[in-house]
Amino acid sequence: MNDSFINKNFCFRRIFDLFFVLISLPISFPLFLIGCLLAIFNLNEPVIYSQPRVGLKGELFLIYKIRTISNKSKIKSADFINQTSFLGNFLRLSKIDELPQLFNVLRGDMSIIGPRPEQPHYVQEFLKENPSFTLRHDIKPGITGWAQVNLPKAKPKDNLKKLKFDLYYIKEYSWKLDFLILIKTIKIVLTFNSN
């Protein structure tokens, strides 16, 4: 099932990803610059950071984001939102902090749509609970996905709940489903209905 998905859709999805990045530049690039300026004002330290994530076939890659909290802070994930500044929260809720991942799409690490890439330690943890979690890595991870639009307020601990949506996407993939995900993603971003 997954090999068929990759073989039939790789070229078309790659073209779509590149096309989407290019047509979004007039909006995404100014927002990216605004996000960087807000982060500089907010933190006064390097604003782009990278983090290892698990991608296609379990390969590690570096994901890029705009920093929303000081690199010097050591905060438990459960307290992250509460201890992030107003500007940091704005960048996260508006998803402006995710815009550097368009570079990941250009590099081929990610697609626009697919399962969200997880940190390696989370992957190891969830694989122990459900070996099917590895099936998420049969396609490229995405900036947004079916799990994200159905569970926009999910925490890392909810990844096994999101797994069923990721597997549904892989099994039932269609351009119609991708279009639906994009529409729902836009709605979530515009209404700040996410973490």
CSV table of C-alpha atoms in Angstrom, one decimal, residues 64-149:
chain,number,residue,atom,x,y,z
A,64,TYR,CA,13.8,24.8,10.8
A,65,LYS,CA,11.6,27.2,12.8
A,66,ILE,CA,11.6,30.8,14.0
A,67,ARG,CA,12.5,30.8,17.7
A,68,THR,CA,9.6,31.7,20.0
A,69,ILE,CA,11.4,31.2,23.4
A,70,SER,CA,14.8,31.9,24.6
A,71,ASN,CA,17.5,29.3,23.9
A,72,LYS,CA,18.6,29.8,27.6
A,73,SER,CA,15.2,28.7,28.9
A,74,LYS,CA,14.7,25.2,30.2
A,75,ILE,CA,10.9,24.7,30.2
A,76,LYS,CA,8.9,21.6,30.5
A,77,SER,CA,6.7,21.1,27.4
A,78,ALA,CA,3.5,21.2,29.5
A,79,ASP,CA,4.4,24.7,30.6
A,80,PHE,CA,5.6,25.9,27.2
A,81,ILE,CA,2.7,28.1,26.2
A,82,ASN,CA,2.2,29.6,29.6
A,83,GLN,CA,5.8,30.7,29.9
A,84,THR,CA,6.2,31.9,26.3
A,85,SER,CA,5.9,35.7,25.8
A,86,PHE,CA,3.0,37.3,24.0
A,87,LEU,CA,5.0,37.7,20.8
A,88,GLY,CA,6.2,34.2,21.0
A,89,ASN,CA,2.7,32.9,21.4
A,90,PHE,CA,1.5,35.0,18.5
A,91,LEU,CA,4.2,33.5,16.3
A,92,ARG,CA,3.2,30.0,17.3
A,93,LEU,CA,-0.6,30.5,17.1
A,94,SER,CA,-0.3,32.2,13.7
A,95,LYS,CA,2.0,29.5,12.5
A,96,ILE,CA,4.5,32.1,11.3
A,97,ASP,CA,7.2,30.3,13.3
A,98,GLU,CA,6.7,27.3,10.9
A,99,LEU,CA,7.4,29.3,7.7
A,100,PRO,CA,11.1,28.3,7.6
A,101,GLN,CA,9.9,24.7,6.9
A,102,LEU,CA,9.2,25.9,3.3
A,103,PHE,CA,13.0,25.6,3.0
A,104,ASN,CA,12.7,22.0,4.2
A,105,VAL,CA,10.1,21.5,1.4
A,106,LEU,CA,12.5,23.0,-1.2
A,107,ARG,CA,15.3,20.7,0.0
A,108,GLY,CA,13.0,17.7,-0.3
A,109,ASP,CA,13.0,16.8,3.4
A,110,MET,CA,9.3,17.5,3.7
A,111,SER,CA,6.1,17.9,1.7
A,112,ILE,CA,3.4,20.6,2.2
A,113,ILE,CA,1.0,17.8,3.3
A,114,GLY,CA,1.8,14.7,5.3
A,115,PRO,CA,2.3,13.4,8.8
A,116,ARG,CA,4.1,15.9,11.0
A,117,PRO,CA,7.7,14.9,11.7
A,118,GLU,CA,8.4,14.0,15.3
A,119,GLN,CA,11.5,14.2,17.4
A,120,PRO,CA,13.5,11.0,17.6
A,121,HIS,CA,12.8,10.4,21.3
A,122,TYR,CA,9.1,10.7,20.8
A,123,VAL,CA,9.3,8.2,17.9
A,124,GLN,CA,11.1,5.7,20.1
A,125,GLU,CA,8.6,6.1,22.9
A,126,PHE,CA,5.5,5.7,20.6
A,127,LEU,CA,7.0,2.8,18.7
A,128,LYS,CA,7.1,0.9,22.0
A,129,GLU,CA,3.4,1.5,22.5
A,130,ASN,CA,2.3,0.9,18.9
A,131,PRO,CA,4.7,-0.6,16.3
A,132,SER,CA,2.4,0.8,13.6
A,133,PHE,CA,3.7,4.2,14.3
A,134,THR,CA,6.6,3.5,11.9
A,135,LEU,CA,4.1,3.4,9.0
A,136,ARG,CA,4.0,7.2,9.2
A,137,HIS,CA,7.5,7.2,7.8
A,138,ASP,CA,6.6,5.5,4.6
A,139,ILE,CA,5.8,8.9,3.1
A,140,LYS,CA,7.4,12.3,3.5
A,141,PRO,CA,6.4,14.3,6.6
A,142,GLY,CA,4.4,17.5,6.0
A,143,ILE,CA,4.0,21.0,7.3
A,144,THR,CA,0.3,20.2,7.8
A,145,GLY,CA,-1.7,17.0,7.6
A,146,TRP,CA,-5.0,15.2,8.2
A,147,ALA,CA,-4.1,14.7,11.9
A,148,GLN,CA,-3.3,18.4,12.4
A,149,VAL,CA,-6.6,19.6,11.0
